[in-house]
GROMACS .gro file of C-alpha atoms in nm:
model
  315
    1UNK     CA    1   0.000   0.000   0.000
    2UNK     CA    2   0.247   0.225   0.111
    3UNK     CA    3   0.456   0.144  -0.255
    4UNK     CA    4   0.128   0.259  -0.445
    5UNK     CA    5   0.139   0.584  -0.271
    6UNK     CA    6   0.455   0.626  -0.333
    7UNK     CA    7   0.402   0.582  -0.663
    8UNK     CA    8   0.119   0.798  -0.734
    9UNK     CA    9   0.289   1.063  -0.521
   10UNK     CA   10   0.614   1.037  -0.773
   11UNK     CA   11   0.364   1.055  -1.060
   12UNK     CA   12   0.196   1.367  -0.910
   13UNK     CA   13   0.563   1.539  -0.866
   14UNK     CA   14   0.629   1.448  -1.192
   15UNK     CA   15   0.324   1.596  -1.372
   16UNK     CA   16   0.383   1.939  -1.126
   17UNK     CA   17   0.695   1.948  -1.228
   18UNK     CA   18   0.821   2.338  -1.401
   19UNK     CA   19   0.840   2.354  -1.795
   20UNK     CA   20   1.079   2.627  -1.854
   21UNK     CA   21   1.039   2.869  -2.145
   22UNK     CA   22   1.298   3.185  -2.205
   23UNK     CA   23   1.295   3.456  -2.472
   24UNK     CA   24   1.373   3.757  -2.527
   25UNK     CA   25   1.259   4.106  -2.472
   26UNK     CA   26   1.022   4.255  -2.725
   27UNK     CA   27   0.937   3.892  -2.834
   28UNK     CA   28   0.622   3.632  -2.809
   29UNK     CA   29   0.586   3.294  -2.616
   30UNK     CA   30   0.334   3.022  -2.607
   31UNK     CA   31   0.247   2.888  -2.270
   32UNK     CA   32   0.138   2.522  -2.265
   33UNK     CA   33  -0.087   2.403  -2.005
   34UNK     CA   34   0.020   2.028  -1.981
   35UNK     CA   35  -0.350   1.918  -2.087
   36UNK     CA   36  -0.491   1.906  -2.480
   37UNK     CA   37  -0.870   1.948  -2.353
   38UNK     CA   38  -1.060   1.956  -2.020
   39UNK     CA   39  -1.449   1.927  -1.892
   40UNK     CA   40  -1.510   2.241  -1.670
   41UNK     CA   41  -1.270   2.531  -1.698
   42UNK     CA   42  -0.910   2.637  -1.705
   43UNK     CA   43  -0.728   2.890  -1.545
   44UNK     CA   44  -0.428   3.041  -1.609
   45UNK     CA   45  -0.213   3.239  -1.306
   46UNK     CA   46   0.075   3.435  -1.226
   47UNK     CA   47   0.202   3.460  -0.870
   48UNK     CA   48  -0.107   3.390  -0.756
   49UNK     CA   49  -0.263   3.638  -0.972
   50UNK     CA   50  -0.578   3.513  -1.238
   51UNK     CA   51  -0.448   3.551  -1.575
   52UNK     CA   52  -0.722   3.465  -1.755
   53UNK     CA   53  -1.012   3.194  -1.705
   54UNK     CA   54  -1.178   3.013  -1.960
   55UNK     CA   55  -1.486   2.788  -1.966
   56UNK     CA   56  -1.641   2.510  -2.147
   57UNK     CA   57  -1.914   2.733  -2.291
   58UNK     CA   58  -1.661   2.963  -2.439
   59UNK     CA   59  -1.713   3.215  -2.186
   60UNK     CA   60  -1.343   3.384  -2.057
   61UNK     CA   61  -1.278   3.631  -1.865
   62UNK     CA   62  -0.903   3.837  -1.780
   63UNK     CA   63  -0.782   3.954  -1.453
   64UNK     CA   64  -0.617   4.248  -1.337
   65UNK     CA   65  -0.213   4.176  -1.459
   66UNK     CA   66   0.018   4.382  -1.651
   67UNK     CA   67   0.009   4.205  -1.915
   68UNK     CA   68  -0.399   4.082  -2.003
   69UNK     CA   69  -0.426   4.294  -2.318
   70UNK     CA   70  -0.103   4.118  -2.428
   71UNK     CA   71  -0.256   3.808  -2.373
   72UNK     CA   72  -0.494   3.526  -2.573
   73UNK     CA   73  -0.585   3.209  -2.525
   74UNK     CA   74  -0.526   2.957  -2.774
   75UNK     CA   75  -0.617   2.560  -2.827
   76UNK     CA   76  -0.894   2.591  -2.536
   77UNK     CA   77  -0.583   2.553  -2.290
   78UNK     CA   78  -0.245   2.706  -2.426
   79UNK     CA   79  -0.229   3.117  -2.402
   80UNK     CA   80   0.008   3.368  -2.609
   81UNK     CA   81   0.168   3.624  -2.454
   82UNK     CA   82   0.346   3.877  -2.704
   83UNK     CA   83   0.591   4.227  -2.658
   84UNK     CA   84   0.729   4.071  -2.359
   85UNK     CA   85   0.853   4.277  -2.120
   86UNK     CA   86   1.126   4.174  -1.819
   87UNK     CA   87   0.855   4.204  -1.596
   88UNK     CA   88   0.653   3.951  -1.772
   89UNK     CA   89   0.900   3.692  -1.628
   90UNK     CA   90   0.782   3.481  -1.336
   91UNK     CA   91   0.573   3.134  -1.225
   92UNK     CA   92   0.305   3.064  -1.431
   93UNK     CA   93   0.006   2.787  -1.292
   94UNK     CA   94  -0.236   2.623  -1.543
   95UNK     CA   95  -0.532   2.471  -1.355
   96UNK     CA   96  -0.740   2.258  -1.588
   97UNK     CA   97  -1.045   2.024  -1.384
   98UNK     CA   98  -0.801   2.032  -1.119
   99UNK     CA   99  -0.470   1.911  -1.250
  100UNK     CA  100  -0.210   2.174  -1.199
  101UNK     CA  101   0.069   2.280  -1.379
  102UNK     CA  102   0.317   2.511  -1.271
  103UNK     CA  103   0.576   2.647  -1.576
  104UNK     CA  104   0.839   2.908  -1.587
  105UNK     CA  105   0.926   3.255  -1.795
  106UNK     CA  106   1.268   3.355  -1.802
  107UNK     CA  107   1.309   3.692  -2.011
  108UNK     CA  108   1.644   3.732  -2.103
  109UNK     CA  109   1.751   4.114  -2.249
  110UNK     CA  110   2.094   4.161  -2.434
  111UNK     CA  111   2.256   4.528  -2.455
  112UNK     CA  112   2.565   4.663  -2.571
  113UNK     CA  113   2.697   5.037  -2.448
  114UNK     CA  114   2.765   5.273  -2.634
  115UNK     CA  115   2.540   5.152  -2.891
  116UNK     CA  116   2.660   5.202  -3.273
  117UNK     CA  117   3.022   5.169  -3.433
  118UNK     CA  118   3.290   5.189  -3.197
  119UNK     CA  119   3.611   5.296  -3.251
  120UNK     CA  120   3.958   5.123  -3.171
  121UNK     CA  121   4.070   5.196  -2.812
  122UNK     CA  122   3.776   5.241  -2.677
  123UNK     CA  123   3.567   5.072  -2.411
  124UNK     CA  124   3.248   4.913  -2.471
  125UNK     CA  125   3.037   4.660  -2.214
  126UNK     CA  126   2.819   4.377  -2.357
  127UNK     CA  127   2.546   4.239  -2.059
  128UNK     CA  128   2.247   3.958  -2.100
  129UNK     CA  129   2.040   3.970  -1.815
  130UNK     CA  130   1.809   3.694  -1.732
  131UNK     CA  131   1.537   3.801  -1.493
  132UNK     CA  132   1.355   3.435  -1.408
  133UNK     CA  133   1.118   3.632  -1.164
  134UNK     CA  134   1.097   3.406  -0.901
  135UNK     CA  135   1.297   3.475  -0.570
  136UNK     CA  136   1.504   3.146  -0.455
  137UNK     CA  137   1.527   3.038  -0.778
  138UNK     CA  138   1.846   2.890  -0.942
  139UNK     CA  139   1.989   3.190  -1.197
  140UNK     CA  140   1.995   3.023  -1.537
  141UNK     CA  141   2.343   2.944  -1.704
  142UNK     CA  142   2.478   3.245  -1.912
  143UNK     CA  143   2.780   3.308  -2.185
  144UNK     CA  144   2.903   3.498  -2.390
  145UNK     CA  145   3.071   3.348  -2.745
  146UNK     CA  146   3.289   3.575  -2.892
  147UNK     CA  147   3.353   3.574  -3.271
  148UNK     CA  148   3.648   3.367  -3.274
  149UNK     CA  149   3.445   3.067  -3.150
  150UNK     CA  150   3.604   3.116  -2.775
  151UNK     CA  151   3.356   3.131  -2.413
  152UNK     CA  152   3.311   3.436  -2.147
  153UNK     CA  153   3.159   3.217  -1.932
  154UNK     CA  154   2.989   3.553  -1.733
  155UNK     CA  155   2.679   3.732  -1.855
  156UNK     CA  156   2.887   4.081  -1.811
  157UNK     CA  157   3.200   4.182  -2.070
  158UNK     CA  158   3.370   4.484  -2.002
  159UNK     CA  159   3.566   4.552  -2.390
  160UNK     CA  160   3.873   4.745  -2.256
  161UNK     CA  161   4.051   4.937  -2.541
  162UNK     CA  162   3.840   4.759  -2.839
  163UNK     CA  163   4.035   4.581  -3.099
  164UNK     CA  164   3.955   4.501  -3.451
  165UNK     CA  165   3.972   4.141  -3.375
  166UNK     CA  166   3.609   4.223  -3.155
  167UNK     CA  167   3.482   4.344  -3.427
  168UNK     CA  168   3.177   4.039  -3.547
  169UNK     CA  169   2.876   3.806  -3.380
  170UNK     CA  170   2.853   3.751  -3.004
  171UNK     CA  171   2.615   3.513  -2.922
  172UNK     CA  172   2.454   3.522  -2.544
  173UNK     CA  173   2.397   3.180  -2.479
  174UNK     CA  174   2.137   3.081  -2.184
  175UNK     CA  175   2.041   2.726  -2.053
  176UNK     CA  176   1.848   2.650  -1.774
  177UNK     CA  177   1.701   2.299  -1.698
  178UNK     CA  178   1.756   2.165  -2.011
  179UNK     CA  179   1.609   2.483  -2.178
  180UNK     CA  180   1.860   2.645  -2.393
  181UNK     CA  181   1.846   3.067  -2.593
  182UNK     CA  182   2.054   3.233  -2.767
  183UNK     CA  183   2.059   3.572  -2.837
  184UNK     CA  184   2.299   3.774  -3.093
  185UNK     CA  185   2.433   4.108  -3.164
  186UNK     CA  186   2.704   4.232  -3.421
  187UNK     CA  187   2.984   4.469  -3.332
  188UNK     CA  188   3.108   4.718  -3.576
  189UNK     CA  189   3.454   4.855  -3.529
  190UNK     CA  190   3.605   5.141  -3.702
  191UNK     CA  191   3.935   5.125  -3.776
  192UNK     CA  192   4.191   5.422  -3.790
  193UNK     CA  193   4.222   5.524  -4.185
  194UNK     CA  194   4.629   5.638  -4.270
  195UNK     CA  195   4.572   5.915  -4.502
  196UNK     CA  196   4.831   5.964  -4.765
  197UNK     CA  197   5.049   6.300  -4.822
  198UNK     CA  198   4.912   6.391  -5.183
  199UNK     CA  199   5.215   6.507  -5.387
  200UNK     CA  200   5.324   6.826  -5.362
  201UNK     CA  201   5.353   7.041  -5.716
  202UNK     CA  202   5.645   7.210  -5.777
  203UNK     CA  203   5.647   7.568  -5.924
  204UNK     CA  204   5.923   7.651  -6.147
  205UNK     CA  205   6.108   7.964  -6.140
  206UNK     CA  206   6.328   7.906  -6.385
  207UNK     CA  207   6.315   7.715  -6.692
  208UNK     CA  208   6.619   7.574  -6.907
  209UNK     CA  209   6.392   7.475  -7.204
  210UNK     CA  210   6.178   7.766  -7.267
  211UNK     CA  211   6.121   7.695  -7.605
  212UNK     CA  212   5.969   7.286  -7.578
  213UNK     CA  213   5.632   7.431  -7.394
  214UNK     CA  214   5.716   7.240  -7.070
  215UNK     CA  215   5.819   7.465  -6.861
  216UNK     CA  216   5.769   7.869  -6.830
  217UNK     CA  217   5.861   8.118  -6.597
  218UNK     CA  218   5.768   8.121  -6.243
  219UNK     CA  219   5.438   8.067  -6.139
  220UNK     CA  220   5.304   7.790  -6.438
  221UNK     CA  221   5.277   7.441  -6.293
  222UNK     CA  222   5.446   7.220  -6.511
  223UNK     CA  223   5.222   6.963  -6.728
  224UNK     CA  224   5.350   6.616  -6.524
  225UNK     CA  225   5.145   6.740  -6.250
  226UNK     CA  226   4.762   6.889  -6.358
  227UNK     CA  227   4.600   7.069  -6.073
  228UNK     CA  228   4.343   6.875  -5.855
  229UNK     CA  229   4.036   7.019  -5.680
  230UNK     CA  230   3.862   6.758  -5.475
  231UNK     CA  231   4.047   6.441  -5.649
  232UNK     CA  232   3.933   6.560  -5.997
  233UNK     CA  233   4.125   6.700  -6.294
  234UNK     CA  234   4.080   7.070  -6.344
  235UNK     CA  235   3.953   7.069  -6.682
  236UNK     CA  236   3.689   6.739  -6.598
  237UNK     CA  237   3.524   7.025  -6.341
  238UNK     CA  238   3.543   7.262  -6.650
  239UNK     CA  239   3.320   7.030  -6.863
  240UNK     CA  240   3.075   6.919  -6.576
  241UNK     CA  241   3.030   7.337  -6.533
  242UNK     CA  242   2.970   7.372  -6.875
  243UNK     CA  243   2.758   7.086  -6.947
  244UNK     CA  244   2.533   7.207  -6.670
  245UNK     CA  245   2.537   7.571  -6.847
  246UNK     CA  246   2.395   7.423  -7.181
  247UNK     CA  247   2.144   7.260  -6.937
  248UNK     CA  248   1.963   7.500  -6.811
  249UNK     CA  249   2.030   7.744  -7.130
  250UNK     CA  250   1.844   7.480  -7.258
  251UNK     CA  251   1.570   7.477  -6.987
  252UNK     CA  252   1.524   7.803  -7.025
  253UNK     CA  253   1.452   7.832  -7.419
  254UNK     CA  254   1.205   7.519  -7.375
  255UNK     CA  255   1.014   7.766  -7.099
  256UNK     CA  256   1.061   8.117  -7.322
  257UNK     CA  257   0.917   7.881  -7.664
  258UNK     CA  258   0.611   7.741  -7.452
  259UNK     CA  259   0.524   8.101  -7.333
  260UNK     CA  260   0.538   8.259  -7.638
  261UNK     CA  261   0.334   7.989  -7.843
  262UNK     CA  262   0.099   8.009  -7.588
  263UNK     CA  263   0.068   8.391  -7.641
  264UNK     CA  264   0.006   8.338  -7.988
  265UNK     CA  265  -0.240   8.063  -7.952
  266UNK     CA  266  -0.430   8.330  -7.698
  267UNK     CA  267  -0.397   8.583  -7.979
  268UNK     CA  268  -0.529   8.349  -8.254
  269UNK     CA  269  -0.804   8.270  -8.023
  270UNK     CA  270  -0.909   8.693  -7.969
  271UNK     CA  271  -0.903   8.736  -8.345
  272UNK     CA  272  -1.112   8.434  -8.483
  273UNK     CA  273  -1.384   8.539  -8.205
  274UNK     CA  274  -1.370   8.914  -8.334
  275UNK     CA  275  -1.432   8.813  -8.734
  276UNK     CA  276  -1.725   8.591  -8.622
  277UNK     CA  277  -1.860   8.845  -8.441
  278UNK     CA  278  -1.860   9.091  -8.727
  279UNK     CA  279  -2.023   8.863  -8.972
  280UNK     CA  280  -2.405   8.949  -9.018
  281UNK     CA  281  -2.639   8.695  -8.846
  282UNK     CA  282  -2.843   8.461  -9.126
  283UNK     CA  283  -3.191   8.405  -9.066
  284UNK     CA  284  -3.404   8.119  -9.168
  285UNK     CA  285  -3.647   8.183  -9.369
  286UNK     CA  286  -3.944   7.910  -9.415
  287UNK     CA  287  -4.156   7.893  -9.740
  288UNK     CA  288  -4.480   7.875  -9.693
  289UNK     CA  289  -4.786   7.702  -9.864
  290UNK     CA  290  -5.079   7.915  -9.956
  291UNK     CA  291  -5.340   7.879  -9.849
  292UNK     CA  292  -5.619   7.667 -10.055
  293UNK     CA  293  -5.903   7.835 -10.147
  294UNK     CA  294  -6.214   7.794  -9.964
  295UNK     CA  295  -6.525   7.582 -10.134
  296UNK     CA  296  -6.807   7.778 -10.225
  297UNK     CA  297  -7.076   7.783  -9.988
  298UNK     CA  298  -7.464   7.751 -10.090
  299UNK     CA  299  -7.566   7.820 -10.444
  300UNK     CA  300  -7.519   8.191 -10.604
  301UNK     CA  301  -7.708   8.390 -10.859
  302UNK     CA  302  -7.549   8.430 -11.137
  303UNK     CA  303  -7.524   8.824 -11.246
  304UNK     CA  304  -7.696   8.854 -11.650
  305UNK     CA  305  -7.467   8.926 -11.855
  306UNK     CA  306  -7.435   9.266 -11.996
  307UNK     CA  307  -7.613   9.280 -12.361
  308UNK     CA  308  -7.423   9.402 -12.636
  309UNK     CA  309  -7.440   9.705 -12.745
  310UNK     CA  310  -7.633   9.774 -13.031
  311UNK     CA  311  -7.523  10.036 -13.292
  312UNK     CA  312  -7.611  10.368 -13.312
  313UNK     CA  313  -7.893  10.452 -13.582
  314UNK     CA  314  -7.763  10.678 -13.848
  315UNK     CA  315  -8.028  10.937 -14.044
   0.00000   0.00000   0.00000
């Protein structure tokens, strides 16, 4: 009897037991309860603290934590948590029809100071802090790989008088009950540039061949060496100004053309509305159809015709 208690109190441990999960700042986790499904309800907790409760109906409800409008539940019994924060990180209890389940967030935030390029020689600090939230608790295993492939086996480097060989990937690495993260950041280092002395040109006072053009009297530069301004040839500066003249010459004849044609066009417009105006206005004019003539109405008397006339008698 006593074996079978035993047992079942081993089994109990066993499904209590902490699931670890770490990630970083600004990221997303998914919290597993332990169960696929349950009857009743589940309830999630932090500290103590309702996270959020969900029932078999469908009905859920949040609690007052930091982070509840960061929070959904997913697969009836899992929850998302996203834009972590470090103080997200703590004990988290999933109660499903009674079975418990306790799991824990370990936030882990990587920084480097001064932020940017740095330059050779001077200091820089790398941390990655790993905030598991829970007092007592064991502080999870931290490193730092360099680069080269080597191991600062501290989650704090202090970079005195950086080299060019820092310059690359370091990789915080964090493991913690079998959990491993890892977390990377590139360093850029700017190296010190030797600038060149330019050759100097060399102004001839005197010349001993006055008469082959290479040379003149003091004060010409001498053709081996063409003046530079700002690492181009003189005369390539010459061209780009005078390319850039014809340019907006150019521009400005294309605007001068287009102003004056539309001038004209105005113009045009002003004089073919004047000559229709002046033109004398035609009007229609309709033929119409007389008028029939109206039937005779009733029956008229006929006037006698006048008798002829008859001769005059002659004595």
């Amino acid at each position: 009897m006593k074996t079978i208690i035993l047992f079942g109190l081993v089994l109990g441990a066993l499904s209590a037991a902490d699931k670890v999960y770490i990630t970083d700042v600004g990221g997303k986790v998914t919290l597993q309860c332990g169960v696929s499904s349950f009857k009743h309800m589940v309830e999630w907790n932090r500290d103590d603290t309702r996270i959020i409760r969900v029932q078999r109906n469908g009905l859920s409800s949040k609690g007052e934590t930091p982070f509840k409008d960061r929070t959904k539940s997913l697969k009836d019994t899992d929850i998302e948590i996203s834009k972590i924060q470090e103080s997200d990180s703590g004990k988290f209890t999933c109660v499903a029809d009674g079975s418990r389940n306790e799991h824990l967030l370990i936030v882990v935030s990587v920084s480097v100071v001064p932020s940017g390029t740095l330059k050779v020689g001077a200091d820089a600090t790398l941390e990655c802090k790993t905030n598991p939230g829970v007092s007592g608790q064991h502080k999870p295993n931290v490193k730092w790989q360099k680069p080269d492939g080597s191991v600062e086996t501290k989650p704090k480097v202090e970079l005195k008088h950086v080299a060019s060989s820092d310059k690359g990937t370091w990789t915080c690495l964090v493991s913690h009950q079998g959990e491993t993260f890892n977390k990377s950041v590139t360093i850029n280092v700017e190296e010190h540039v030797e600038t060149t002395t330019p050759p100097t040109i060399v102004e001839n006072s005197k010349s001993s061949n006055l008469g082959n053009g290479e040379n003149s009297t003091g004060g010409v530069r001498g053709f081996g060496h063409p003046i530079m301004l700002l690492g181009l040839v003189w005369w390539i500066w010459v061209a780009i100004g005078a390319g850039g003249l014809v340019v907006i010459i150019l521009i400005i004849v294309i605007i001068v053309v287009h102003k004056r044609n539309r001038r004209k066009k105005k113009k045009f417009l002003r004089m073919k509305k004047a000559q229709l105006s002046q033109k004398p206005k035609k009007y229609c004019q309709c033929v119409r159809q007389t008028a029939a003539a109206k039937p005779r109405q009733g029956r008229r008397r006929e006037k006698p015709s006048a008798l002829p006339l008859q001769p005059l008698l002659q004595k």
